[in-house]
Amino acid sequence: MERRGIAIVNSDHKPTIMVTNDDGIDAPGLRSVVRVLVSTNRYTVQVCAPDSEKSAVSHSITWRHPISARPADFDGVTAYAVSGTPADCASLGVSQALFPSVPDLVISGINMGSNCGYHVVYSGTVAGAREAFFHGVPSVSISYDWVGGKSNVNDYTLAAEACLPIINAILAEIRNQTYPERCFLNIDLPTDIPNNKGTSIFKMGWRRVTSEMQGGKMLSTMTMDTDSAVTIETDTSTPLEEDLLFRREVRGAHIADPDTDWQFLREGYITVTPIGALSNADTESLLYFKDWLPVVAEHESSSAL
């Protein structure tokens, strides 16, 4: 993948970090990471984030109509609230159509809820980092393992502070032109950040409900937060009396593999996972279909006779 021009040229230059997310521009996770970055006085910080919550929209993009970018109120930061998805925001933010230069690093987060294992496929937070990676800009997605009744908004500040050494190390590698170009990073922080120690699979299903409000708020983690303090979002369309309503739910459990990011997160570690944009199927599957496809083609030819 072609790397965009690196702006860091010497140690006196302040690297530029662009921040996006999927929880929306007013989310405490994004506000906290921006505030911590600005407080260091080591970076030029920009924000390009969705104007409303876009959790679990994956890597969807806006195609059929223009998106708007509205200036947002942030101290010491140029910020825009965008009427698009996290991928839209990342793409716009690194395009030089909105900001005058390409950022040195894109941070997507801090997300409300972890993003481990297959959750990286559903996550808008991870998609924001992935989209920047598509454009050749180094990127990181950051998520905090929010637990209702135990976590509070101050934990986002602790999460951002815990990530500063990683962010600084990444920027040092970028400056030295030694940072890997074929992956981006996904960071998950444990619920108890002050006492941190240093691939999961969910089976998704549907459950019938009797009202739009039943069941609680689905976090980006694909888990439910039934905390009454959390606002429940509903669709703008009004269901008819004869409509059947269904809400997603989690079925099954995580795979008990000691070497997965989810398992390490449960044990209290900060997990850092390099992720590639695309990957081929495993060798066994490739060999299977290599033999299978000629048989299908032969069968199709004989059927046409």
PDB file of C-alpha atoms in Angstrom:
ATOM      1  CA  MET A   1       0.000   0.000   0.000  1.00  0.00           C
ATOM      2  CA  GLU A   2       1.322   3.433  -0.953  1.00  0.00           C
ATOM      3  CA  ARG A   3       2.158   5.615   2.033  1.00  0.00           C
ATOM      4  CA  ARG A   4       0.984   9.213   1.898  1.00  0.00           C
ATOM      5  CA  GLY A   5       3.627  11.916   2.393  1.00  0.00           C
ATOM      6  CA  ILE A   6       5.011  11.978   5.931  1.00  0.00           C
ATOM      7  CA  ALA A   7       4.784  15.463   7.447  1.00  0.00           C
ATOM      8  CA  ILE A   8       7.152  14.814  10.345  1.00  0.00           C
ATOM      9  CA  VAL A   9      10.514  16.148   9.219  1.00  0.00           C
ATOM     10  CA  ASN A  10      12.367  16.948  12.450  1.00  0.00           C
ATOM     11  CA  SER A  11      12.042  16.706  16.208  1.00  0.00           C
ATOM     12  CA  ASP A  12      10.842  20.335  16.476  1.00  0.00           C
ATOM     13  CA  HIS A  13       7.831  19.723  14.243  1.00  0.00           C
ATOM     14  CA  LYS A  14       4.540  19.048  16.011  1.00  0.00           C
ATOM     15  CA  PRO A  15       2.980  15.955  14.457  1.00  0.00           C
ATOM     16  CA  THR A  16      -0.640  16.261  13.410  1.00  0.00           C
ATOM     17  CA  ILE A  17      -3.170  13.792  14.828  1.00  0.00           C
ATOM     18  CA  MET A  18      -6.682  13.594  13.435  1.00  0.00           C
ATOM     19  CA  VAL A  19      -9.335  12.077  15.693  1.00  0.00           C
ATOM     20  CA  THR A  20     -12.582  10.434  14.628  1.00  0.00           C
ATOM     21  CA  ASN A  21     -14.950   7.873  16.191  1.00  0.00           C
ATOM     22  CA  ASP A  22     -18.291   6.132  15.784  1.00  0.00           C
ATOM     23  CA  ASP A  23     -20.026   7.270  18.998  1.00  0.00           C
ATOM     24  CA  GLY A  24     -20.414  10.808  17.657  1.00  0.00           C
ATOM     25  CA  ILE A  25     -18.575  14.079  18.092  1.00  0.00           C
ATOM     26  CA  ASP A  26     -20.067  14.760  21.536  1.00  0.00           C
ATOM     27  CA  ALA A  27     -19.140  11.338  22.928  1.00  0.00           C
ATOM     28  CA  PRO A  28     -17.058  11.507  26.133  1.00  0.00           C
ATOM     29  CA  GLY A  29     -14.498   9.059  24.738  1.00  0.00           C
ATOM     30  CA  LEU A  30     -13.597  11.334  21.837  1.00  0.00           C
ATOM     31  CA  ARG A  31     -13.724  14.474  23.977  1.00  0.00           C
ATOM     32  CA  SER A  32     -11.396  12.866  26.526  1.00  0.00           C
ATOM     33  CA  VAL A  33      -8.750  11.717  24.058  1.00  0.00           C
ATOM     34  CA  VAL A  34      -8.746  15.132  22.362  1.00  0.00           C
ATOM     35  CA  ARG A  35      -8.424  16.902  25.706  1.00  0.00           C
ATOM     36  CA  VAL A  36      -5.507  14.667  26.766  1.00  0.00           C
ATOM     37  CA  LEU A  37      -3.711  15.100  23.426  1.00  0.00           C
ATOM     38  CA  VAL A  38      -4.094  18.885  23.542  1.00  0.00           C
ATOM     39  CA  SER A  39      -2.917  19.070  27.178  1.00  0.00           C
ATOM     40  CA  THR A  40       0.464  17.577  26.242  1.00  0.00           C
ATOM     41  CA  ASN A  41       1.181  20.489  23.863  1.00  0.00           C
ATOM     42  CA  ARG A  42       3.058  17.986  21.698  1.00  0.00           C
ATOM     43  CA  TYR A  43       0.607  17.610  18.807  1.00  0.00           C
ATOM     44  CA  THR A  44      -1.538  19.565  16.396  1.00  0.00           C
ATOM     45  CA  VAL A  45      -4.962  17.992  16.871  1.00  0.00           C
ATOM     46  CA  GLN A  46      -7.821  17.924  14.386  1.00  0.00           C
ATOM     47  CA  VAL A  47     -11.270  16.346  14.718  1.00  0.00           C
ATOM     48  CA  CYS A  48     -13.505  14.994  11.975  1.00  0.00           C
ATOM     49  CA  ALA A  49     -16.255  12.880  13.534  1.00  0.00           C
ATOM     50  CA  PRO A  50     -19.885  11.897  12.913  1.00  0.00           C
ATOM     51  CA  ASP A  51     -22.487  14.411  14.065  1.00  0.00           C
ATOM     52  CA  SER A  52     -24.460  11.598  15.737  1.00  0.00           C
ATOM     53  CA  GLU A  53     -23.871   8.075  16.965  1.00  0.00           C
ATOM     54  CA  LYS A  54     -22.846   5.612  14.269  1.00  0.00           C
ATOM     55  CA  SER A  55     -21.980   2.568  16.376  1.00  0.00           C
ATOM     56  CA  ALA A  56     -21.758  -0.806  14.622  1.00  0.00           C
ATOM     57  CA  VAL A  57     -22.154   0.642  11.108  1.00  0.00           C
ATOM     58  CA  SER A  58     -18.994  -1.224  10.101  1.00  0.00           C
ATOM     59  CA  HIS A  59     -17.231   0.191   7.013  1.00  0.00           C
ATOM     60  CA  SER A  60     -20.320   1.658   5.341  1.00  0.00           C
ATOM     61  CA  ILE A  61     -19.886   4.846   3.317  1.00  0.00           C
ATOM     62  CA  THR A  62     -22.159   7.579   1.983  1.00  0.00           C
ATOM     63  CA  TRP A  63     -22.467   7.417  -1.792  1.00  0.00           C
ATOM     64  CA  ARG A  64     -25.751   8.802  -3.126  1.00  0.00           C
ATOM     65  CA  HIS A  65     -25.734  12.281  -1.612  1.00  0.00           C
ATOM     66  CA  PRO A  66     -23.283  14.917  -0.322  1.00  0.00           C
ATOM     67  CA  ILE A  67     -22.300  15.000   3.328  1.00  0.00           C
ATOM     68  CA  SER A  68     -22.091  18.163   5.402  1.00  0.00           C
ATOM     69  CA  ALA A  69     -19.240  19.272   7.658  1.00  0.00           C
ATOM     70  CA  ARG A  70     -20.200  21.709  10.422  1.00  0.00           C
ATOM     71  CA  PRO A  71     -17.605  23.461  12.646  1.00  0.00           C
ATOM     72  CA  ALA A  72     -17.730  22.082  16.190  1.00  0.00           C
ATOM     73  CA  ASP A  73     -16.732  23.708  19.461  1.00  0.00           C
ATOM     74  CA  PHE A  74     -13.452  22.291  20.802  1.00  0.00           C
ATOM     75  CA  ASP A  75     -10.826  24.189  22.795  1.00  0.00           C
ATOM     76  CA  GLY A  76      -7.547  24.474  20.910  1.00  0.00           C
ATOM     77  CA  VAL A  77      -8.684  22.219  18.076  1.00  0.00           C
ATOM     78  CA  THR A  78     -10.089  22.580  14.575  1.00  0.00           C
ATOM     79  CA  ALA A  79     -13.099  20.273  14.596  1.00  0.00           C
ATOM     80  CA  TYR A  80     -15.955  19.326  12.291  1.00  0.00           C
ATOM     81  CA  ALA A  81     -19.146  17.368  12.875  1.00  0.00           C
ATOM     82  CA  VAL A  82     -19.884  15.400   9.717  1.00  0.00           C
ATOM     83  CA  SER A  83     -23.199  13.938   8.544  1.00  0.00           C
ATOM     84  CA  GLY A  84     -21.545  10.687   7.534  1.00  0.00           C
ATOM     85  CA  THR A  85     -20.157   7.417   8.796  1.00  0.00           C
ATOM     86  CA  PRO A  86     -16.827   6.888  10.569  1.00  0.00           C
ATOM     87  CA  ALA A  87     -15.307   5.759   7.260  1.00  0.00           C
ATOM     88  CA  ASP A  88     -16.635   8.925   5.599  1.00  0.00           C
ATOM     89  CA  CYS A  89     -15.085  11.049   8.339  1.00  0.00           C
ATOM     90  CA  ALA A  90     -11.690   9.369   8.123  1.00  0.00           C
ATOM     91  CA  SER A  91     -11.643   9.625   4.336  1.00  0.00           C
ATOM     92  CA  LEU A  92     -12.684  13.276   4.343  1.00  0.00           C
ATOM     93  CA  GLY A  93     -10.282  14.134   7.142  1.00  0.00           C
ATOM     94  CA  VAL A  94      -7.181  12.818   5.342  1.00  0.00           C
ATOM     95  CA  SER A  95      -8.209  14.027   1.869  1.00  0.00           C
ATOM     96  CA  GLN A  96      -6.953  17.638   2.227  1.00  0.00           C
ATOM     97  CA  ALA A  97     -10.433  18.757   1.144  1.00  0.00           C
ATOM     98  CA  LEU A  98     -11.294  19.696   4.754  1.00  0.00           C
ATOM     99  CA  PHE A  99      -7.917  20.229   6.429  1.00  0.00           C
ATOM    100  CA  PRO A 100      -4.899  21.757   4.637  1.00  0.00           C
ATOM    101  CA  SER A 101      -2.553  18.794   5.171  1.00  0.00           C
ATOM    102  CA  VAL A 102      -2.574  15.037   5.628  1.00  0.00           C
ATOM    103  CA  PRO A 103      -2.312  14.048   9.306  1.00  0.00           C
ATOM    104  CA  ASP A 104       0.649  12.036  10.530  1.00  0.00           C
ATOM    105  CA  LEU A 105      -1.635   9.735  12.512  1.00  0.00           C
ATOM    106  CA  VAL A 106      -5.371   9.024  12.728  1.00  0.00           C
ATOM    107  CA  ILE A 107      -6.917   7.930  16.014  1.00  0.00           C
ATOM    108  CA  SER A 108     -10.432   6.477  15.997  1.00  0.00           C
ATOM    109  CA  GLY A 109     -12.061   6.387  19.426  1.00  0.00           C
ATOM    110  CA  ILE A 110     -12.127   6.112  22.328  1.00  0.00           C
ATOM    111  CA  ASN A 111     -15.036   3.733  21.834  1.00  0.00           C
ATOM    112  CA  MET A 112     -17.599   2.916  24.525  1.00  0.00           C
ATOM    113  CA  GLY A 113     -17.024  -0.844  24.733  1.00  0.00           C
ATOM    114  CA  SER A 114     -14.279  -3.204  23.631  1.00  0.00           C
ATOM    115  CA  ASN A 115     -13.696  -4.275  20.032  1.00  0.00           C
ATOM    116  CA  CYS A 116     -12.058  -7.684  20.050  1.00  0.00           C
ATOM    117  CA  GLY A 117     -12.091 -10.613  17.661  1.00  0.00           C
ATOM    118  CA  TYR A 118     -14.854 -10.568  15.079  1.00  0.00           C
ATOM    119  CA  HIS A 119     -16.196  -7.318  16.528  1.00  0.00           C
ATOM    120  CA  VAL A 120     -13.629  -5.498  14.388  1.00  0.00           C
ATOM    121  CA  VAL A 121     -15.819  -6.394  11.394  1.00  0.00           C
ATOM    122  CA  TYR A 122     -18.916  -4.705  12.854  1.00  0.00           C
ATOM    123  CA  SER A 123     -17.170  -1.785  14.532  1.00  0.00           C
ATOM    124  CA  GLY A 124     -17.419   1.716  13.132  1.00  0.00           C
ATOM    125  CA  THR A 125     -14.508   2.665  15.387  1.00  0.00           C
ATOM    126  CA  VAL A 126     -12.212   0.131  13.738  1.00  0.00           C
ATOM    127  CA  ALA A 127     -13.562   1.139  10.312  1.00  0.00           C
ATOM    128  CA  GLY A 128     -12.442   4.721  10.929  1.00  0.00           C
ATOM    129  CA  ALA A 129      -8.870   3.530  11.448  1.00  0.00           C
ATOM    130  CA  ARG A 130      -9.108   1.060   8.569  1.00  0.00           C
ATOM    131  CA  GLU A 131     -10.266   3.774   6.161  1.00  0.00           C
ATOM    132  CA  ALA A 132      -7.282   5.955   7.061  1.00  0.00           C
ATOM    133  CA  PHE A 133      -5.073   2.921   6.501  1.00  0.00           C
ATOM    134  CA  PHE A 134      -6.646   2.482   3.053  1.00  0.00           C
ATOM    135  CA  HIS A 135      -5.427   6.004   2.271  1.00  0.00           C
ATOM    136  CA  GLY A 136      -1.905   5.212   3.409  1.00  0.00           C
ATOM    137  CA  VAL A 137      -2.112   7.109   6.708  1.00  0.00           C
ATOM    138  CA  PRO A 138      -0.958   5.336   9.907  1.00  0.00           C
ATOM    139  CA  SER A 139      -3.914   4.765  12.189  1.00  0.00           C
ATOM    140  CA  VAL A 140      -5.080   3.351  15.507  1.00  0.00           C
ATOM    141  CA  SER A 141      -8.518   2.393  16.793  1.00  0.00           C
ATOM    142  CA  ILE A 142      -8.956   2.628  20.576  1.00  0.00           C
ATOM    143  CA  SER A 143     -11.744   1.084  22.651  1.00  0.00           C
ATOM    144  CA  TYR A 144     -12.458   0.981  26.376  1.00  0.00           C
ATOM    145  CA  ASP A 145     -14.117  -2.069  27.949  1.00  0.00           C
ATOM    146  CA  TRP A 146     -17.050  -0.154  29.431  1.00  0.00           C
ATOM    147  CA  VAL A 147     -19.048  -2.029  32.080  1.00  0.00           C
ATOM    148  CA  GLY A 148     -22.351  -0.524  33.224  1.00  0.00           C
ATOM    149  CA  GLY A 149     -22.453   0.202  36.946  1.00  0.00           C
ATOM    150  CA  LYS A 150     -18.661   0.000  37.232  1.00  0.00           C
ATOM    151  CA  SER A 151     -17.257   2.370  34.620  1.00  0.00           C
ATOM    152  CA  ASN A 152     -17.623   6.169  34.530  1.00  0.00           C
ATOM    153  CA  VAL A 153     -16.722   8.927  32.099  1.00  0.00           C
ATOM    154  CA  ASN A 154     -13.474   9.692  33.927  1.00  0.00           C
ATOM    155  CA  ASP A 155     -12.198   6.299  32.781  1.00  0.00           C
ATOM    156  CA  TYR A 156     -11.927   7.653  29.243  1.00  0.00           C
ATOM    157  CA  THR A 157      -9.322  10.150  30.429  1.00  0.00           C
ATOM    158  CA  LEU A 158      -7.377   7.334  32.101  1.00  0.00           C
ATOM    159  CA  ALA A 159      -7.652   5.321  28.877  1.00  0.00           C
ATOM    160  CA  ALA A 160      -6.305   8.213  26.787  1.00  0.00           C
ATOM    161  CA  GLU A 161      -3.421   8.770  29.211  1.00  0.00           C
ATOM    162  CA  ALA A 162      -2.574   5.060  29.170  1.00  0.00           C
ATOM    163  CA  CYS A 163      -2.336   5.205  25.358  1.00  0.00           C
ATOM    164  CA  LEU A 164       0.041   8.177  25.230  1.00  0.00           C
ATOM    165  CA  PRO A 165       3.235   6.043  25.385  1.00  0.00           C
ATOM    166  CA  ILE A 166       1.937   3.937  22.492  1.00  0.00           C
ATOM    167  CA  ILE A 167       0.974   7.016  20.476  1.00  0.00           C
ATOM    168  CA  ASN A 168       4.374   8.622  21.074  1.00  0.00           C
ATOM    169  CA  ALA A 169       6.160   5.406  20.090  1.00  0.00           C
ATOM    170  CA  ILE A 170       4.143   5.170  16.858  1.00  0.00           C
ATOM    171  CA  LEU A 171       4.957   8.767  15.950  1.00  0.00           C
ATOM    172  CA  ALA A 172       8.657   8.141  16.635  1.00  0.00           C
ATOM    173  CA  GLU A 173       8.607   5.198  14.228  1.00  0.00           C
ATOM    174  CA  ILE A 174       6.784   7.312  11.640  1.00  0.00           C
ATOM    175  CA  ARG A 175       9.397  10.039  12.020  1.00  0.00           C
ATOM    176  CA  ASN A 176      12.154   7.471  11.495  1.00  0.00           C
ATOM    177  CA  GLN A 177      10.234   6.010   8.542  1.00  0.00           C
ATOM    178  CA  THR A 178      10.362   2.572  10.177  1.00  0.00           C
ATOM    179  CA  TYR A 179       6.653   2.176  10.943  1.00  0.00           C
ATOM    180  CA  PRO A 180       5.025  -0.829   9.179  1.00  0.00           C
ATOM    181  CA  GLU A 181       2.872   0.147   6.208  1.00  0.00           C
ATOM    182  CA  ARG A 182       0.785  -3.014   5.837  1.00  0.00           C
ATOM    183  CA  CYS A 183      -1.315  -2.869   8.988  1.00  0.00           C
ATOM    184  CA  PHE A 184      -3.042  -0.585  11.473  1.00  0.00           C
ATOM    185  CA  LEU A 185      -3.434  -1.089  15.223  1.00  0.00           C
ATOM    186  CA  ASN A 186      -6.493  -1.929  17.293  1.00  0.00           C
ATOM    187  CA  ILE A 187      -6.091  -1.133  21.007  1.00  0.00           C
ATOM    188  CA  ASP A 188      -8.460  -2.307  23.733  1.00  0.00           C
ATOM    189  CA  LEU A 189      -8.196  -1.125  27.328  1.00  0.00           C
ATOM    190  CA  PRO A 190      -9.509  -3.139  30.303  1.00  0.00           C
ATOM    191  CA  THR A 191     -12.273  -1.910  32.586  1.00  0.00           C
ATOM    192  CA  ASP A 192      -9.890  -1.362  35.514  1.00  0.00           C
ATOM    193  CA  ILE A 193      -7.331   0.839  33.762  1.00  0.00           C
ATOM    194  CA  PRO A 194      -5.274   1.918  36.808  1.00  0.00           C
ATOM    195  CA  ASN A 195      -4.558  -1.734  37.598  1.00  0.00           C
ATOM    196  CA  ASN A 196      -3.981  -2.940  34.055  1.00  0.00           C
ATOM    197  CA  LYS A 197      -1.319  -5.603  33.552  1.00  0.00           C
ATOM    198  CA  GLY A 198       0.368  -4.329  30.790  1.00  0.00           C
ATOM    199  CA  THR A 199      -9.871 -13.578  19.144  1.00  0.00           C
ATOM    200  CA  SER A 200     -13.127 -13.594  20.363  1.00  0.00           C
ATOM    201  CA  ILE A 201     -16.299 -14.843  18.626  1.00  0.00           C
ATOM    202  CA  PHE A 202     -19.883 -13.915  19.406  1.00  0.00           C
ATOM    203  CA  LYS A 203     -22.796 -15.676  17.758  1.00  0.00           C
ATOM    204  CA  MET A 204     -25.334 -13.095  16.717  1.00  0.00           C
ATOM    205  CA  GLY A 205     -29.058 -13.732  16.692  1.00  0.00           C
ATOM    206  CA  TRP A 206     -32.409 -11.983  16.797  1.00  0.00           C
ATOM    207  CA  ARG A 207     -34.950 -11.803  19.599  1.00  0.00           C
ATOM    208  CA  ARG A 208     -38.552 -10.741  19.188  1.00  0.00           C
ATOM    209  CA  VAL A 209     -39.535  -7.770  21.373  1.00  0.00           C
ATOM    210  CA  THR A 210     -42.839  -6.076  22.078  1.00  0.00           C
ATOM    211  CA  SER A 211     -41.631  -2.480  21.881  1.00  0.00           C
ATOM    212  CA  GLU A 212     -38.785  -0.438  20.419  1.00  0.00           C
ATOM    213  CA  MET A 213     -37.581   0.421  23.946  1.00  0.00           C
ATOM    214  CA  GLN A 214     -37.253  -3.165  25.164  1.00  0.00           C
ATOM    215  CA  GLY A 215     -33.811  -4.649  25.704  1.00  0.00           C
ATOM    216  CA  GLY A 216     -31.528  -1.660  26.271  1.00  0.00           C
ATOM    217  CA  LYS A 217     -28.823  -0.041  24.161  1.00  0.00           C
ATOM    218  CA  MET A 218     -26.578  -2.162  21.926  1.00  0.00           C
ATOM    219  CA  LEU A 219     -22.980  -1.045  22.296  1.00  0.00           C
ATOM    220  CA  SER A 220     -20.386  -1.350  19.553  1.00  0.00           C
ATOM    221  CA  THR A 221     -19.249  -4.443  21.425  1.00  0.00           C
ATOM    222  CA  MET A 222     -22.464  -6.234  20.427  1.00  0.00           C
ATOM    223  CA  THR A 223     -23.314  -6.408  24.151  1.00  0.00           C
ATOM    224  CA  MET A 224     -26.233  -4.792  25.885  1.00  0.00           C
ATOM    225  CA  ASP A 225     -25.999  -1.865  28.289  1.00  0.00           C
ATOM    226  CA  THR A 226     -29.163  -1.755  30.364  1.00  0.00           C
ATOM    227  CA  ASP A 227     -27.942   1.191  32.466  1.00  0.00           C
ATOM    228  CA  SER A 228     -30.919   3.500  32.834  1.00  0.00           C
ATOM    229  CA  ALA A 229     -28.642   6.525  32.390  1.00  0.00           C
ATOM    230  CA  VAL A 230     -27.983   5.567  28.780  1.00  0.00           C
ATOM    231  CA  THR A 231     -30.348   7.025  26.207  1.00  0.00           C
ATOM    232  CA  ILE A 232     -32.081   4.450  24.025  1.00  0.00           C
ATOM    233  CA  GLU A 233     -31.959   5.305  20.346  1.00  0.00           C
ATOM    234  CA  THR A 234     -34.930   4.385  18.209  1.00  0.00           C
ATOM    235  CA  ASP A 235     -35.502   4.413  14.500  1.00  0.00           C
ATOM    236  CA  THR A 236     -37.273   7.460  13.118  1.00  0.00           C
ATOM    237  CA  SER A 237     -39.856   5.264  11.366  1.00  0.00           C
ATOM    238  CA  THR A 238     -43.010   4.381  13.282  1.00  0.00           C
ATOM    239  CA  PRO A 239     -43.864   0.649  13.287  1.00  0.00           C
ATOM    240  CA  LEU A 240     -47.386  -0.344  12.408  1.00  0.00           C
ATOM    241  CA  GLU A 241     -49.461  -2.386  14.823  1.00  0.00           C
ATOM    242  CA  GLU A 242     -49.143  -5.513  12.670  1.00  0.00           C
ATOM    243  CA  ASP A 243     -45.326  -5.184  12.348  1.00  0.00           C
ATOM    244  CA  LEU A 244     -43.132  -7.721  14.104  1.00  0.00           C
ATOM    245  CA  LEU A 245     -40.221  -6.152  16.014  1.00  0.00           C
ATOM    246  CA  PHE A 246     -36.849  -7.850  16.433  1.00  0.00           C
ATOM    247  CA  ARG A 247     -33.714  -6.733  18.239  1.00  0.00           C
ATOM    248  CA  ARG A 248     -30.236  -8.203  17.939  1.00  0.00           C
ATOM    249  CA  GLU A 249     -28.900 -10.231  20.843  1.00  0.00           C
ATOM    250  CA  VAL A 250     -25.739 -12.127  21.674  1.00  0.00           C
ATOM    251  CA  ARG A 251     -25.875 -15.909  21.755  1.00  0.00           C
ATOM    252  CA  GLY A 252     -23.123 -18.220  22.857  1.00  0.00           C
ATOM    253  CA  ALA A 253     -19.860 -17.333  24.505  1.00  0.00           C
ATOM    254  CA  HIS A 254     -16.288 -16.382  23.745  1.00  0.00           C
ATOM    255  CA  ILE A 255     -13.924 -19.121  22.685  1.00  0.00           C
ATOM    256  CA  ALA A 256     -11.670 -20.042  25.606  1.00  0.00           C
ATOM    257  CA  ASP A 257      -8.406 -19.532  23.765  1.00  0.00           C
ATOM    258  CA  PRO A 258      -5.613 -18.219  26.014  1.00  0.00           C
ATOM    259  CA  ASP A 259      -3.946 -16.334  23.141  1.00  0.00           C
ATOM    260  CA  THR A 260      -6.835 -14.103  22.014  1.00  0.00           C
ATOM    261  CA  ASP A 261      -7.139 -10.356  22.520  1.00  0.00           C
ATOM    262  CA  TRP A 262     -10.435 -10.875  24.356  1.00  0.00           C
ATOM    263  CA  GLN A 263      -8.858 -13.282  26.852  1.00  0.00           C
ATOM    264  CA  PHE A 264      -5.949 -10.946  27.569  1.00  0.00           C
ATOM    265  CA  LEU A 265      -8.393  -8.045  27.988  1.00  0.00           C
ATOM    266  CA  ARG A 266     -10.392 -10.070  30.541  1.00  0.00           C
ATOM    267  CA  GLU A 267      -7.157 -10.684  32.429  1.00  0.00           C
ATOM    268  CA  GLY A 268      -6.554  -6.940  32.713  1.00  0.00           C
ATOM    269  CA  TYR A 269      -4.046  -6.314  29.936  1.00  0.00           C
ATOM    270  CA  ILE A 270      -4.088  -3.496  27.395  1.00  0.00           C
ATOM    271  CA  THR A 271      -4.253  -5.365  24.091  1.00  0.00           C
ATOM    272  CA  VAL A 272      -2.578  -4.062  20.927  1.00  0.00           C
ATOM    273  CA  THR A 273      -3.509  -6.003  17.787  1.00  0.00           C
ATOM    274  CA  PRO A 274      -2.065  -5.327  14.306  1.00  0.00           C
ATOM    275  CA  ILE A 275      -4.795  -5.704  11.678  1.00  0.00           C
ATOM    276  CA  GLY A 276      -4.485  -6.003   7.906  1.00  0.00           C
ATOM    277  CA  ALA A 277      -7.131  -4.624   5.588  1.00  0.00           C
ATOM    278  CA  LEU A 278      -7.768  -7.781   3.581  1.00  0.00           C
ATOM    279  CA  SER A 279      -6.658 -11.381   3.908  1.00  0.00           C
ATOM    280  CA  ASN A 280      -6.857 -14.531   1.806  1.00  0.00           C
ATOM    281  CA  ALA A 281      -8.614 -17.649   2.999  1.00  0.00           C
ATOM    282  CA  ASP A 282      -6.568 -20.328   4.762  1.00  0.00           C
ATOM    283  CA  THR A 283      -4.464 -22.724   2.677  1.00  0.00           C
ATOM    284  CA  GLU A 284      -6.808 -25.664   3.222  1.00  0.00           C
ATOM    285  CA  SER A 285      -9.773 -23.724   1.852  1.00  0.00           C
ATOM    286  CA  LEU A 286      -7.773 -22.483  -1.128  1.00  0.00           C
ATOM    287  CA  LEU A 287      -6.744 -26.035  -2.022  1.00  0.00           C
ATOM    288  CA  TYR A 288     -10.324 -27.264  -1.615  1.00  0.00           C
ATOM    289  CA  PHE A 289     -11.766 -24.699  -4.017  1.00  0.00           C
ATOM    290  CA  LYS A 290      -8.885 -25.156  -6.443  1.00  0.00           C
ATOM    291  CA  ASP A 291     -10.064 -28.754  -6.907  1.00  0.00           C
ATOM    292  CA  TRP A 292     -13.766 -27.965  -6.520  1.00  0.00           C
ATOM    293  CA  LEU A 293     -14.153 -25.251  -9.156  1.00  0.00           C
ATOM    294  CA  PRO A 294     -13.061 -27.399 -12.188  1.00  0.00           C
ATOM    295  CA  VAL A 295     -15.584 -30.062 -11.137  1.00  0.00           C
ATOM    296  CA  VAL A 296     -18.347 -27.451 -11.015  1.00  0.00           C
ATOM    297  CA  ALA A 297     -17.326 -26.103 -14.425  1.00  0.00           C
ATOM    298  CA  GLU A 298     -17.271 -29.597 -15.899  1.00  0.00           C
ATOM    299  CA  HIS A 299     -20.691 -30.375 -14.444  1.00  0.00           C
ATOM    300  CA  GLU A 300     -22.070 -27.108 -15.814  1.00  0.00           C
ATOM    301  CA  SER A 301     -20.732 -27.923 -19.324  1.00  0.00           C
ATOM    302  CA  SER A 302     -22.238 -31.394 -19.314  1.00  0.00           C
ATOM    303  CA  SER A 303     -25.598 -30.059 -18.107  1.00  0.00           C
ATOM    304  CA  ALA A 304     -25.716 -27.639 -21.009  1.00  0.00           C
ATOM    305  CA  LEU A 305     -25.571 -30.464 -23.556  1.00  0.00           C
TER     306      LEU A 305
END
